XYZ file of C-alpha atoms in Angstrom:
781
model
C -14.163 26.488 -15.913
C -11.032 25.673 -13.948
C -10.503 22.190 -12.486
C -7.987 21.888 -9.624
C -6.777 18.461 -8.523
C -7.331 18.201 -4.766
C -5.607 14.883 -3.984
C -2.482 16.154 -2.227
C -1.824 17.277 1.370
C -4.702 15.689 3.249
C -4.570 14.554 6.874
C -6.367 11.538 8.331
C -7.280 10.172 11.761
C -9.318 7.162 12.808
C -12.541 7.775 14.763
C -15.416 10.252 14.555
C -13.383 12.882 16.420
C -16.376 14.978 17.421
C -15.490 18.662 17.491
C -12.520 18.435 15.131
C -14.609 20.135 12.445
C -14.133 23.306 14.520
C -10.452 23.356 13.571
C -8.728 22.074 16.726
C -6.993 18.840 15.685
C -4.216 16.655 17.023
C -2.392 13.521 15.910
C -3.556 13.426 12.301
C -1.363 11.656 9.724
C -0.365 13.195 6.398
C -1.836 11.207 3.496
C -2.685 11.574 -0.173
C -5.855 10.700 -2.043
C -7.188 8.325 -3.163
C -7.206 6.794 0.328
C -8.924 3.768 1.860
C -9.450 2.682 5.448
C -8.085 -0.678 4.245
C -4.533 0.418 3.300
C -2.311 -1.628 3.510
C -4.416 -4.367 1.952
C -3.804 -8.057 1.356
C -7.285 -9.145 0.264
C -8.574 -9.803 3.781
C -12.153 -10.878 4.458
C -12.370 -8.637 7.546
C -11.987 -4.872 7.588
C -12.354 -1.798 9.760
C -15.946 -0.616 10.200
C -16.342 2.782 11.768
C -15.350 6.405 11.318
C -12.378 8.242 9.861
C -11.812 11.993 9.545
C -9.984 13.955 6.863
C -8.972 17.583 6.638
C -7.177 19.784 4.129
C -6.292 23.480 4.171
C -6.059 25.333 0.884
C -5.679 28.787 -0.623
C -8.345 29.943 -3.043
C -8.713 33.066 -5.157
C -11.900 33.731 -7.088
C -14.212 36.466 -8.332
C -17.294 37.589 -6.460
C -19.838 35.852 -8.714
C -17.854 32.669 -9.383
C -19.427 29.351 -8.474
C -17.223 26.914 -6.539
C -17.873 23.179 -6.500
C -16.196 20.285 -4.741
C -16.299 17.099 -6.832
C -15.851 13.736 -5.106
C -15.210 10.681 -7.267
C -16.750 8.561 -4.484
C -16.659 8.249 -0.698
C -17.626 5.048 1.073
C -20.155 5.420 2.280
C -21.403 8.436 4.234
C -19.563 11.770 4.050
C -20.260 14.758 6.311
C -18.623 17.821 4.778
C -17.606 21.035 6.541
C -16.027 24.175 5.091
C -14.432 26.731 7.402
C -16.067 25.137 10.484
C -19.562 25.232 8.919
C -21.589 22.149 8.055
C -22.343 21.985 4.315
C -24.085 18.654 3.649
C -24.071 14.868 4.011
C -23.843 12.450 1.098
C -24.924 8.811 1.452
C -23.836 6.199 -1.092
C -20.366 4.814 -1.564
C -19.745 4.257 -5.283
C -20.885 7.297 -7.243
C -19.479 10.682 -8.175
C -21.145 13.714 -6.593
C -20.520 17.425 -6.261
C -21.437 20.053 -3.682
C -21.736 23.808 -4.093
C -19.459 25.505 -1.549
C -19.683 29.018 -3.012
C -21.319 30.411 0.119
C -18.783 28.801 2.450
C -15.347 29.565 0.957
C -13.334 32.737 1.322
C -10.658 34.403 -0.752
C -7.429 33.274 0.839
C -7.034 30.403 3.297
C -9.793 27.800 3.709
C -10.340 24.651 5.743
C -12.069 21.496 4.464
C -13.103 18.762 6.897
C -14.787 15.476 5.944
C -16.062 12.902 8.426
C -16.532 9.499 6.750
C -18.124 6.300 7.985
C -18.583 2.866 6.427
C -21.232 1.685 8.871
C -23.853 -0.694 7.541
C -27.235 1.003 7.161
C -30.768 -0.339 6.724
C -31.565 2.282 4.078
C -28.331 2.712 2.099
C -27.558 0.421 -0.825
C -25.951 -2.028 -0.846
C -27.437 -3.720 2.192
C -25.636 -6.910 1.164
C -22.829 -8.110 -1.041
C -20.028 -10.631 -1.402
C -17.119 -8.197 -1.272
C -15.397 -6.016 1.304
C -16.668 -2.555 2.196
C -13.645 -0.475 3.132
C -14.401 3.136 3.968
C -12.606 6.264 2.848
C -12.288 9.031 0.283
C -11.058 6.409 -2.129
C -11.430 8.246 -5.440
C -10.249 11.632 -6.672
C -11.379 14.990 -5.333
C -11.382 18.086 -7.536
C -12.229 21.715 -6.895
C -14.026 23.372 -9.805
C -14.352 27.132 -10.350
C -17.085 28.307 -12.750
C -17.809 31.834 -13.977
C -21.259 33.182 -13.112
C -22.691 32.044 -16.482
C -21.583 28.500 -17.125
C -22.345 25.005 -18.321
C -23.682 22.988 -15.412
C -21.641 20.225 -13.766
C -22.030 17.094 -15.923
C -24.458 19.237 -17.885
C -23.729 17.935 -21.402
C -25.506 14.778 -22.598
C -24.646 13.394 -26.043
C -26.457 10.596 -27.845
C -26.004 9.319 -31.391
C -28.306 7.489 -33.794
C -28.240 6.216 -37.346
C -30.682 7.967 -39.684
C -29.548 6.466 -43.000
C -26.674 4.478 -44.423
C -23.449 6.329 -43.508
C -25.446 9.185 -41.981
C -25.747 9.770 -38.240
C -27.420 12.265 -35.952
C -25.710 13.667 -32.867
C -28.154 14.934 -30.264
C -26.702 17.352 -27.690
C -28.538 18.430 -24.544
C -26.745 21.136 -22.549
C -27.810 22.331 -19.130
C -26.643 25.877 -18.359
C -26.699 28.231 -15.372
C -27.350 32.012 -15.447
C -27.017 32.065 -19.234
C -30.294 33.327 -20.752
C -29.517 35.554 -23.736
C -26.006 34.212 -24.254
C -24.807 32.158 -27.227
C -24.004 28.442 -26.880
C -21.589 27.173 -29.529
C -21.097 23.413 -29.916
C -18.246 22.208 -32.134
C -17.444 18.599 -33.019
C -13.715 17.925 -33.366
C -12.158 14.777 -34.796
C -9.095 13.117 -33.338
C -6.828 15.100 -35.655
C -8.031 18.288 -33.992
C -10.108 19.424 -36.977
C -13.582 20.912 -36.531
C -16.034 18.811 -38.562
C -19.322 20.456 -37.532
C -20.575 23.505 -35.594
C -23.964 24.619 -34.322
C -24.973 27.727 -32.356
C -28.057 28.624 -30.360
C -29.131 31.577 -28.278
C -29.954 30.465 -24.758
C -33.634 30.858 -23.900
C -33.989 28.305 -21.108
C -31.614 26.418 -18.856
C -31.724 23.349 -21.128
C -30.697 23.663 -24.785
C -31.128 20.845 -27.280
C -29.063 20.829 -30.461
C -28.749 18.369 -33.344
C -25.952 17.843 -35.833
C -25.879 15.414 -38.754
C -22.634 13.861 -39.970
C -21.951 12.010 -43.220
C -19.624 8.996 -43.074
C -18.343 9.591 -39.554
C -15.769 7.340 -37.945
C -17.697 4.868 -35.817
C -16.620 3.765 -32.357
C -15.986 0.021 -32.270
C -14.065 -2.611 -30.342
C -11.231 -2.757 -32.879
C -11.228 0.951 -33.706
C -12.460 2.941 -30.705
C -12.651 6.296 -32.485
C -13.531 9.221 -30.224
C -14.724 12.699 -31.130
C -14.610 15.747 -28.873
C -17.503 18.124 -28.349
C -16.297 21.618 -27.471
C -19.041 23.625 -25.763
C -18.526 27.393 -25.495
C -20.744 29.683 -23.426
C -19.413 33.171 -22.816
C -16.313 32.828 -20.628
C -16.986 29.167 -19.933
C -15.946 26.202 -22.072
C -16.046 22.429 -21.723
C -14.691 19.519 -23.761
C -16.561 16.209 -23.770
C -15.394 13.061 -25.544
C -17.939 10.770 -27.168
C -18.210 8.063 -29.781
C -20.668 7.460 -32.584
C -22.119 3.956 -32.521
C -25.351 1.990 -32.415
C -26.181 -0.898 -30.078
C -28.962 -3.451 -30.103
C -29.740 -6.397 -27.827
C -31.959 -9.035 -29.442
C -33.718 -11.974 -27.811
C -33.186 -14.234 -30.806
C -29.644 -13.525 -31.975
C -27.660 -11.646 -29.345
C -25.831 -8.337 -29.286
C -25.155 -6.000 -32.231
C -22.699 -3.109 -32.429
C -23.005 -0.850 -35.470
C -25.406 -3.389 -37.027
C -22.837 -6.191 -36.728
C -23.191 -9.178 -34.460
C -20.652 -9.295 -31.618
C -20.269 -12.308 -29.342
C -19.579 -10.946 -25.881
C -16.538 -12.654 -24.369
C -16.182 -10.945 -21.041
C -15.033 -10.839 -17.441
C -16.396 -9.499 -14.184
C -14.087 -6.948 -12.555
C -13.888 -5.741 -8.965
C -12.026 -2.547 -8.118
C -9.813 -3.496 -5.148
C -6.134 -4.245 -5.602
C -3.102 -5.435 -3.695
C -1.748 -2.973 -1.170
C -4.073 -0.093 -1.984
C -7.531 -1.673 -1.435
C -10.144 0.159 -3.532
C -8.067 3.363 -3.818
C -7.286 2.969 -7.531
C -5.367 5.420 -9.691
C -6.186 6.184 -13.322
C -2.997 4.357 -14.304
C -4.147 1.272 -12.409
C -7.502 1.363 -14.189
C -5.721 1.632 -17.541
C -3.641 -1.475 -16.759
C -6.669 -3.435 -15.558
C -8.557 -2.902 -18.800
C -5.481 -3.441 -20.962
C -4.798 -6.775 -19.241
C -8.293 -7.981 -20.129
C -8.087 -6.546 -23.651
C -4.711 -8.213 -24.259
C -6.244 -11.576 -23.328
C -8.884 -11.168 -26.040
C -11.845 -10.128 -23.905
C -14.195 -7.514 -25.370
C -16.646 -7.025 -22.505
C -16.408 -6.106 -18.810
C -19.154 -6.298 -16.240
C -18.526 -3.782 -13.462
C -19.204 -6.033 -10.489
C -21.298 -5.096 -8.568
C -21.397 -1.332 -8.182
C -20.629 1.821 -10.178
C -16.931 1.986 -10.911
C -14.681 5.048 -11.123
C -15.806 7.369 -13.940
C -12.310 6.917 -15.363
C -13.109 3.218 -15.826
C -15.759 3.906 -18.463
C -13.545 6.530 -20.100
C -10.701 4.032 -20.324
C -13.081 1.465 -21.821
C -13.959 4.167 -24.371
C -10.302 4.657 -25.249
C -9.361 0.971 -25.440
C -12.484 -0.367 -27.140
C -13.950 -2.416 -24.302
C -17.715 -2.885 -23.961
C -18.880 -2.091 -20.435
C -21.860 -3.170 -18.309
C -22.312 -0.481 -15.653
C -24.065 -1.811 -12.548
C -25.977 -0.228 -9.682
C -25.794 -1.026 -5.982
C -28.886 -3.198 -5.376
C -27.025 -6.326 -4.331
C -27.839 -9.594 -2.596
C -25.810 -12.321 -0.930
C -26.657 -15.952 -0.289
C -27.284 -17.253 3.230
C -28.327 -13.772 4.301
C -29.313 -13.281 7.921
C -30.709 -10.520 10.127
C -29.957 -6.840 9.628
C -26.647 -5.440 10.840
C -24.007 -6.391 8.286
C -23.520 -6.836 4.546
C -24.912 -10.370 4.710
C -28.443 -9.061 5.257
C -31.521 -9.295 3.037
C -30.983 -7.298 -0.176
C -34.421 -5.722 0.256
C -35.247 -4.075 3.579
C -37.257 -6.340 5.854
C -39.189 -3.532 7.552
C -41.739 -1.511 5.622
C -40.639 1.749 7.208
C -37.264 1.338 5.462
C -38.735 0.813 1.970
C -39.138 4.467 0.991
C -35.724 5.801 2.161
C -34.009 2.749 0.623
C -35.687 3.356 -2.736
C -34.775 7.042 -2.556
C -31.135 6.154 -1.958
C -31.104 3.628 -4.806
C -32.544 6.199 -7.206
C -30.018 8.786 -6.059
C -27.131 6.413 -6.776
C -28.579 5.336 -10.151
C -28.947 9.001 -11.086
C -25.360 9.737 -10.079
C -24.043 6.694 -11.981
C -25.889 7.578 -15.185
C -25.352 11.321 -14.929
C -21.574 11.011 -14.623
C -21.084 8.282 -17.257
C -23.763 9.136 -19.823
C -21.450 10.064 -22.700
C -19.313 6.909 -22.705
C -19.919 4.880 -25.903
C -18.458 1.786 -24.227
C -21.453 1.512 -21.879
C -23.968 -0.803 -23.534
C -26.497 -1.028 -20.690
C -27.262 0.110 -17.179
C -27.811 -2.634 -14.622
C -29.981 -2.299 -11.514
C -27.816 -4.661 -9.483
C -27.077 -8.302 -8.783
C -29.031 -11.238 -7.319
C -31.604 -9.142 -5.488
C -33.660 -12.324 -5.030
C -31.473 -12.990 -1.985
C -34.136 -11.227 0.076
C -36.445 -12.334 2.839
C -39.432 -14.281 1.446
C -41.928 -11.841 2.945
C -40.506 -8.946 0.875
C -39.819 -10.695 -2.452
C -42.951 -9.158 -4.007
C -41.952 -5.692 -2.765
C -38.410 -6.228 -4.076
C -39.641 -7.109 -7.568
C -41.995 -4.124 -7.662
C -39.095 -1.890 -6.613
C -36.858 -3.331 -9.343
C -39.539 -2.575 -11.923
C -39.765 1.042 -10.733
C -35.977 1.343 -10.898
C -35.985 0.018 -14.469
C -38.557 2.650 -15.417
C -36.499 5.307 -13.647
C -33.385 4.397 -15.648
C -35.415 4.629 -18.863
C -36.381 8.166 -17.870
C -32.772 9.113 -17.169
C -31.470 7.546 -20.378
C -33.912 6.400 -23.068
C -31.020 5.426 -25.380
C -29.723 2.404 -23.451
C -31.459 -0.776 -22.246
C -31.676 -1.665 -18.557
C -30.378 -4.995 -17.310
C -30.946 -7.160 -14.258
C -27.743 -8.886 -13.148
C -28.122 -12.309 -11.558
C -31.722 -12.751 -12.711
C -31.862 -16.546 -12.528
C -34.337 -16.917 -9.665
C -37.802 -15.587 -8.746
C -38.629 -14.699 -12.401
C -36.292 -11.707 -12.183
C -35.325 -12.161 -15.853
C -38.651 -10.681 -16.994
C -38.277 -7.375 -15.131
C -35.721 -5.546 -17.300
C -34.727 -5.234 -20.931
C -31.802 -7.647 -20.526
C -31.524 -10.712 -18.302
C -28.158 -11.531 -16.809
C -27.965 -15.170 -15.726
C -25.349 -16.224 -13.166
C -24.019 -19.702 -12.402
C -26.605 -22.391 -13.075
C -28.592 -19.902 -15.145
C -26.325 -21.114 -17.953
C -28.264 -24.377 -18.108
C -31.669 -23.576 -16.582
C -32.786 -21.002 -19.144
C -32.992 -22.151 -22.769
C -34.057 -19.571 -25.350
C -35.824 -17.503 -22.668
C -37.448 -15.045 -25.065
C -35.655 -11.982 -23.668
C -32.261 -10.496 -24.563
C -29.810 -12.239 -22.258
C -26.202 -12.868 -21.361
C -24.400 -15.234 -18.999
C -23.190 -12.661 -16.474
C -21.145 -15.023 -14.305
C -19.505 -18.406 -14.779
C -16.297 -20.049 -13.578
C -15.496 -19.092 -9.976
C -12.480 -21.409 -9.705
C -10.315 -20.675 -6.622
C -6.546 -20.649 -7.146
C -3.346 -18.774 -6.434
C -0.510 -18.372 -8.899
C 0.513 -20.164 -10.952
C -2.650 -22.291 -10.944
C -3.758 -24.651 -13.691
C -3.761 -23.936 -17.396
C -7.540 -23.822 -17.409
C -10.412 -21.998 -19.103
C -12.538 -22.106 -15.929
C -15.515 -23.495 -17.830
C -18.518 -24.549 -15.782
C -21.518 -26.524 -16.947
C -23.253 -24.762 -19.826
C -20.789 -21.858 -20.068
C -18.954 -23.253 -23.097
C -22.090 -23.629 -25.236
C -22.670 -20.620 -27.498
C -26.357 -20.386 -28.328
C -27.514 -17.936 -30.991
C -29.988 -16.397 -28.534
C -27.354 -15.754 -25.868
C -25.371 -12.534 -26.321
C -22.276 -14.002 -24.672
C -20.781 -14.526 -21.258
C -18.654 -12.980 -18.522
C -16.148 -14.965 -16.477
C -16.024 -14.734 -12.706
C -13.629 -13.064 -12.493
C -10.803 -10.917 -13.840
C -8.922 -10.304 -10.585
C -8.756 -11.695 -7.069
C -10.580 -9.476 -4.586
C -11.435 -9.137 -0.940
C -14.422 -11.217 0.134
C -16.525 -11.315 3.282
C -17.111 -14.970 2.353
C -13.371 -15.775 2.388
C -13.474 -16.780 -1.264
C -11.964 -13.932 -3.239
C -9.199 -15.879 -5.013
C -11.348 -16.593 -8.075
C -9.606 -14.328 -10.571
C -7.508 -15.182 -13.598
C -5.106 -12.493 -12.322
C -4.134 -12.155 -8.692
C -4.806 -9.197 -6.405
C -1.561 -7.557 -7.554
C -2.450 -7.931 -11.271
C -0.045 -10.773 -12.054
C -1.697 -13.350 -14.337
C -2.417 -16.925 -13.349
C -2.088 -19.707 -15.906
C -5.844 -19.438 -16.476
C -5.265 -15.933 -17.874
C -2.681 -17.300 -20.284
C -5.107 -20.097 -21.260
C -7.734 -17.511 -22.256
C -5.136 -15.400 -24.034
C -3.965 -18.479 -25.916
C -7.540 -19.362 -26.914
C -8.547 -15.834 -27.908
C -5.282 -14.393 -29.248
C -3.186 -17.488 -30.032
C -0.439 -16.248 -27.708
C 1.864 -18.922 -26.220
C 1.644 -19.882 -22.555
C 4.807 -18.845 -20.648
C 7.135 -21.420 -19.154
C 6.623 -22.153 -15.452
C 9.076 -21.241 -12.740
C 11.658 -23.830 -11.690
C 13.021 -25.005 -8.360
C 16.578 -23.717 -8.045
C 18.753 -21.293 -6.152
C 17.987 -17.597 -6.580
C 20.982 -15.743 -7.985
C 19.482 -12.408 -9.066
C 16.552 -10.134 -8.384
C 15.465 -8.386 -11.559
C 13.633 -5.187 -10.669
C 11.787 -3.219 -13.383
C 9.067 -0.563 -13.619
C 6.505 -0.023 -16.364
C 7.737 3.591 -16.665
C 10.426 5.746 -15.105
C 8.262 8.738 -14.118
C 4.765 9.456 -12.843
C 2.529 12.409 -12.058
C 2.372 13.282 -8.379
C -1.332 14.111 -8.209
C -2.841 10.803 -7.056
C -4.105 9.870 -10.515
C -0.894 8.126 -11.556
C 1.374 5.378 -10.290
C 4.162 3.095 -11.439
C 4.022 -0.697 -11.462
C 7.177 -2.226 -10.000
C 7.842 -5.893 -10.792
C 10.487 -8.144 -9.252
C 11.484 -11.504 -10.751
C 13.638 -14.062 -8.931
C 16.008 -15.783 -11.397
C 18.811 -18.354 -11.416
C 22.121 -18.327 -13.291
C 20.359 -19.369 -16.518
C 17.853 -16.501 -16.320
C 14.959 -18.817 -15.444
C 12.314 -17.705 -12.999
C 12.744 -19.460 -9.656
C 10.140 -20.483 -7.057
C 10.961 -19.217 -3.579
C 9.155 -19.765 -0.280
C 10.868 -17.097 1.824
C 10.632 -13.314 2.058
C 11.775 -10.536 -0.256
C 11.900 -6.932 0.890
C 11.239 -3.962 -1.401
C 12.676 -0.648 -0.244
C 12.440 2.971 -1.365
C 15.947 3.988 -0.365
C 15.378 7.679 -0.989
C 12.911 10.063 -2.590
C 9.147 10.638 -2.606
C 7.958 7.301 -3.997
C 5.472 5.585 -1.690
C 4.463 1.965 -1.141
C 1.182 1.052 0.618
C 3.226 0.146 3.709
C 5.423 3.248 3.518
C 9.037 3.090 2.367
C 9.398 -0.687 2.699
C 7.170 -3.660 1.925
C 7.582 -7.388 2.518
C 6.568 -10.042 -0.001
C 6.095 -13.738 0.738
C 3.798 -16.654 -0.019
C 2.441 -16.339 3.534
C 1.271 -12.815 2.715
C -0.075 -14.154 -0.628
C 1.906 -11.609 -2.620
C 4.944 -13.669 -3.702
C 4.221 -16.731 -5.819
C 5.838 -18.486 -8.752
C 9.058 -16.451 -8.515
C 7.475 -13.001 -8.973
C 5.845 -10.131 -7.158
C 4.702 -6.688 -8.161
C 3.208 -3.630 -6.518
C 1.931 -0.223 -7.556
C 3.860 2.729 -6.114
C 2.760 6.343 -6.114
C 4.076 9.723 -5.045
C 2.794 13.214 -4.332
C 5.925 15.389 -4.269
C 8.516 16.127 -6.929
C 11.823 14.270 -6.953
C 13.723 11.132 -7.927
C 13.443 7.916 -5.946
C 15.890 5.035 -5.645
C 14.315 1.608 -5.188
C 15.846 -1.817 -4.627
C 14.837 -5.339 -3.582
C 16.654 -7.542 -1.035
C 16.586 -11.255 -0.329
C 19.255 -12.040 2.228
C 22.565 -11.374 0.504
C 20.929 -11.096 -2.928
C 20.269 -7.455 -3.800
C 18.799 -6.081 -7.027
C 20.294 -3.273 -9.047
C 18.956 0.187 -8.232
C 15.732 1.322 -9.913
C 15.242 5.069 -10.488
C 11.718 6.513 -10.666
C 10.898 10.233 -10.849
C 7.756 11.880 -9.491
C 6.638 15.017 -11.344
C 4.699 17.485 -9.197
C 4.429 21.219 -8.499
C 5.573 20.740 -4.887
C 9.040 19.458 -4.002
C 9.724 16.470 -1.788
C 11.217 17.639 1.517
C 10.830 14.382 3.466
C 7.068 14.776 3.918
C 6.144 11.748 5.983
C 3.048 10.115 4.484
C 1.798 7.301 6.715
C -0.958 4.767 6.118
C -1.710 3.342 9.550
C -3.441 -0.081 9.556
C -6.889 0.166 11.138
C -8.245 -2.637 13.350
C -10.494 -5.101 11.544
C -14.020 -5.549 12.859
C -14.390 -9.297 13.274
C -17.844 -9.322 14.869
C -20.693 -10.173 12.501
C -24.271 -11.269 13.111
C -24.617 -15.053 12.805
C -27.594 -17.372 12.602
C -27.332 -21.186 12.818
C -30.799 -21.576 11.307
C -30.096 -20.069 7.890
C -30.499 -22.332 4.866
C -27.075 -21.632 3.381
C -27.952 -22.959 -0.092
C -31.275 -21.217 -0.676
C -31.224 -19.899 -4.270
C -27.577 -20.976 -4.616
C -26.355 -22.522 -7.911
C -27.076 -26.212 -8.462
C -25.806 -28.355 -11.338
C -27.112 -31.812 -12.240
C -25.902 -34.601 -14.507
C -29.286 -34.717 -16.258
C -32.961 -34.004 -15.651
C -36.230 -35.343 -16.943
C -37.931 -31.935 -16.762
C -35.835 -29.109 -18.179
C -34.991 -26.522 -15.521
C -36.410 -28.606 -12.694
C -33.058 -28.677 -10.894
C -33.745 -25.213 -9.499
C -36.268 -26.824 -7.126
C -33.346 -28.337 -5.236
C -32.297 -24.988 -3.756
C -35.290 -22.713 -4.320
C -39.061 -22.546 -4.315
C -40.193 -24.270 -7.507
C -43.288 -26.379 -8.139
C -41.604 -29.366 -9.805
C -39.266 -32.038 -8.475
C -35.939 -33.172 -9.916
C -35.157 -36.650 -11.203
C -32.355 -37.805 -13.530
C -32.951 -39.257 -16.965
C -33.195 -43.054 -17.151
C -30.182 -43.160 -19.489
C -28.024 -41.314 -16.934
C -25.536 -43.968 -15.737
C -24.094 -41.835 -12.904
C -26.713 -39.306 -11.824
C -25.637 -36.569 -9.410
C -26.416 -33.096 -8.202
C -23.747 -30.533 -7.293
C -24.370 -27.499 -5.071
C -22.092 -24.473 -4.839
C -22.086 -22.842 -1.374
C -20.265 -19.842 -2.940
C -18.231 -19.653 0.270
C -16.579 -22.045 2.733
C -18.338 -23.853 5.566
C -16.759 -26.208 8.123
C -19.768 -27.909 9.756
C -23.257 -28.229 8.297
C -26.315 -30.459 8.199
C -27.925 -31.629 4.945
C -31.661 -32.238 4.846
C -33.147 -33.931 1.750
C -36.860 -33.804 0.961
C -37.574 -36.695 -1.393
C -40.743 -37.958 -3.039
C -39.519 -41.585 -3.175
C -37.614 -42.244 0.036
C -36.913 -45.933 -0.593
C -34.733 -45.063 -3.559
C -32.678 -42.391 -1.811
C -29.304 -44.102 -1.346
C -26.761 -41.289 -1.739
C -23.006 -41.028 -2.034
C -21.782 -37.687 -0.729
C -18.541 -35.924 -1.656
C -17.151 -32.499 -0.759
C -14.656 -30.216 -2.443
C -12.826 -26.959 -1.869
C -12.234 -26.102 -5.532
C -14.710 -28.230 -7.494
C -11.878 -30.287 -8.957
C -10.535 -32.470 -6.135
C -13.151 -34.389 -4.148
C -13.304 -36.169 -0.777
C -15.771 -39.060 -0.638
C -17.711 -39.323 2.632
C -19.449 -42.612 1.945
C -22.976 -43.804 1.181
C -26.088 -43.082 3.248
C -29.839 -43.447 2.961
C -30.566 -40.930 5.710
C -32.511 -37.798 4.879
C -30.571 -35.736 7.436
C -26.764 -35.870 7.520
C -24.331 -33.733 9.552
C -20.882 -33.199 8.032
C -17.699 -31.886 9.657
C -15.554 -31.185 6.626
C -14.553 -27.827 5.167
C -16.087 -27.413 1.743
C -17.392 -25.053 -0.897
C -19.069 -27.734 -3.032
C -21.287 -30.705 -2.158
C -21.828 -33.464 -4.714
C -24.579 -36.011 -4.081
C -24.694 -39.084 -6.289
C -28.090 -40.812 -6.384
C -29.687 -43.750 -8.161
C -31.682 -43.457 -11.361
C -35.074 -43.599 -9.616
C -34.414 -40.745 -7.182
C -37.003 -37.984 -7.057
C -35.980 -35.030 -4.926
C -38.104 -31.986 -4.168
C -35.774 -29.833 -2.098
C -32.463 -29.831 -0.257
C -31.677 -27.590 2.668
C -28.307 -27.219 4.352
C -27.856 -25.472 7.702
C -24.583 -24.236 9.155
C -23.839 -25.747 12.566
C-alpha cells in the first residue's frame, strides 16, 4: 500500500460553477488543503452558505490490477466528485472520513480531480441543528492510496483487547481482505522499542480473518503511561501498520468509571474544532497543541463536541493519554424553529424525511466508528447531543430512532458502551448505556441508576484575560460516587450561530484565559501568571514554537507576539499590530500579512498568536510592526518536495449569509437549563421550562428563593409568561445578566406576563416562600 498526501496544489472558486467539471475553468485561486469556506476566520456567528468548487491535476503511475482510492478526512457537507470529467459519486455528511474507489476512472499519466462542495442545510442530513457554525469546504486531509490487487481493505483491521486473567490479556484481530483467498496473512505485534513480541499466521479462506493472540504482562495503555503497540499486517505484497493500546474500561452506575480495573474520576472539557484564522481547517500540529493544552492543565478527558472529530484527534489522544468521548451528529438546539437552517428541530418534522435521515445518521456513525475503532483513548461512542430539542409531535419517533442507533452502534462495536449526550430531558438518560447530563442535569438527577457523567457545565462568557475562575455552576463541584466525572464547557472559544462562542478557558487562537490557569493551578499546582500592565510598549517579542514545518498541510507553526515594556513586563495595548511574512512560502490565513487588535478579538492582554503554514520549500522571514516599534526577524523554514517560486496562495473571504428563518412565537426557554435556590420536590424545577407533571416551590427554610434560567444565547426583547398555581403569592423581582455574574435589577412585579427590553443571557426571578409555579414561557419579540 502506498499513501500519497494530496493536500498541495488545489484550486478553488466560489459558486456551483456548472460545467467546470468538464475541464474548462477560469478565475480559480490556488489554495492548499485543509481549506474552509470560512478562511479567514474570527469566530463569527454568520458564515457563507452555498457552493464552492475545487480541482487538482496530478500525475499517477500504477499497475493494471492496482486498486486506487481517494481518502477524504471530511468534507462539509456534500461532495460531488469527478475524475477526468466523469461523475464518480456523491458523499453526504460533513464530519467523517470516507474513501471512494477511482480505479476505473484514473489513467496512467495526467489526471484531473474536480470536487463540488456545498454546505446547504438539508432536511435529511445530520446535523439538522446545532449551536456552532457550519462552514463548508474540504477542511481535512485528502490522500490517494494505491493498493496491489490482493490487499488489506481500507480501514480493514479491527483490534480489541480483553483481560482473561491477572496479567494476561487477549488481543483479538479481525482483518478484512480483498482478492486474497489462498494467501497467507501474518500479524505481528511490535512493542515501542521495535521488538516483535508475538506473531500469528493464517491462510486466507474468506474475506474476513479473525486471529487471537495472548500476551503475558503486557504494558497497559493508561492516562499516565499511554503505551502503544503496533500491529504489522502482511499479506503478499501489501502491508499495514496499526497502532493500538491494551486496556480495559468499565462504566458503573454505582461508582463511576474504571480504567484497567482502577477508578478514574473524569475531569474533562468539551472541545470544538474551529480555530482563529483557519476556521475548522485544522492541521495535525494544531490538534496536538489542543490536546496538550488540556493535558497540561490537568484534564484527563475530552468530549468531542458535538460531531466526529479528525481521526488524528483520537490518535493524538492515544499518544498523550487523554480519554476521549467520540460523538455522532444527531444534534439539537434550543428555541428551534421551522426547517431551513441549523436552528431547526433535531428530528425531522415530516414523516417522509424519517427514513433518509436515519440512513444518513447510520452512515455517519459507521464512518466514525470504522475509522477510529482501534484508538484505546475512545471510551464510548455517543449518538449526539440534546436531541430532545425536537418538535413535540416527533419526540416519540426521535426516541425510537435513538434506541435503534444505540443498537446499531452495539453491532458495529460490541466492546464499547454507547452514550447519549445531553440526556437531561424527555427521559433520554434511559436510552443508552451511559447518560450524559448537561447544565441543570447536574442537580436534577441524583443517583439515577445508570452510568452517567456531567457532560457540560460552566459556560461562562469572557475574553482574555478574564477572571481567575473555575467556572463552577450549581452542582458541578459536587463529586458523587455514582457520577463518573464532568466535562467543562468548554476548552476553546468557537464560532456560534447563537453569538455566544466565547465560553472557553482558552481563546479562539489557543491563548489561555485566567480560568485556564485557575484549573491548571487546582489540578497541577502550577502558579497563575502575572497580569499585563498599563505602560508604553517598547518591544515586540516574536517567537515560534519551532523553526521548521512540513509543507504538506498536516503541519504548521505557532507564532506568538508579546508586547513588553522596558522592564520586560507584558503590556496591555488597545491599538493594532501587524504581522508580516516579509519573504518566503509561509502563509497566514489572510495571506502574507495579518492585523491584530482588540476590535478583531485577536489581541488582548498584551499578546496575540496565530498558526502559520506553508506548502512549498524555503525559508521565510517574519516580523511584527506597531508604528515605529518593530520586532526582530523570525526565520521559519518549510520542508517540502516542491520549491517555493512565489506561488500565490489566496484565501478570498466569502460573503456571509445573514438571512435565517425566524419565528416570534417560539418559546425560547423550552427545555433550557433552570437552576433554583431550593425545591420541596427533588427535580421538580425541570417543570419550569419543560413538560413535567409536578410544580416547583421553594423550601420553607429558603430565605431568598429564586429561579435562574439560561437562554444559552443572547436576546434583546422578550416576554415572560408565568403559569402559577397560587397567583396571590406571585410577587417577583426580576434581574437580567449577560454573564451570570453581574446583574441588572428590573424591579418587582406581580404580573404574570412581563415584556422586557434588555439584552440578556440569564433571567433570575426572585419569589416569596409560598410561590408555586408550574411553568414559565418566554417568547422573543
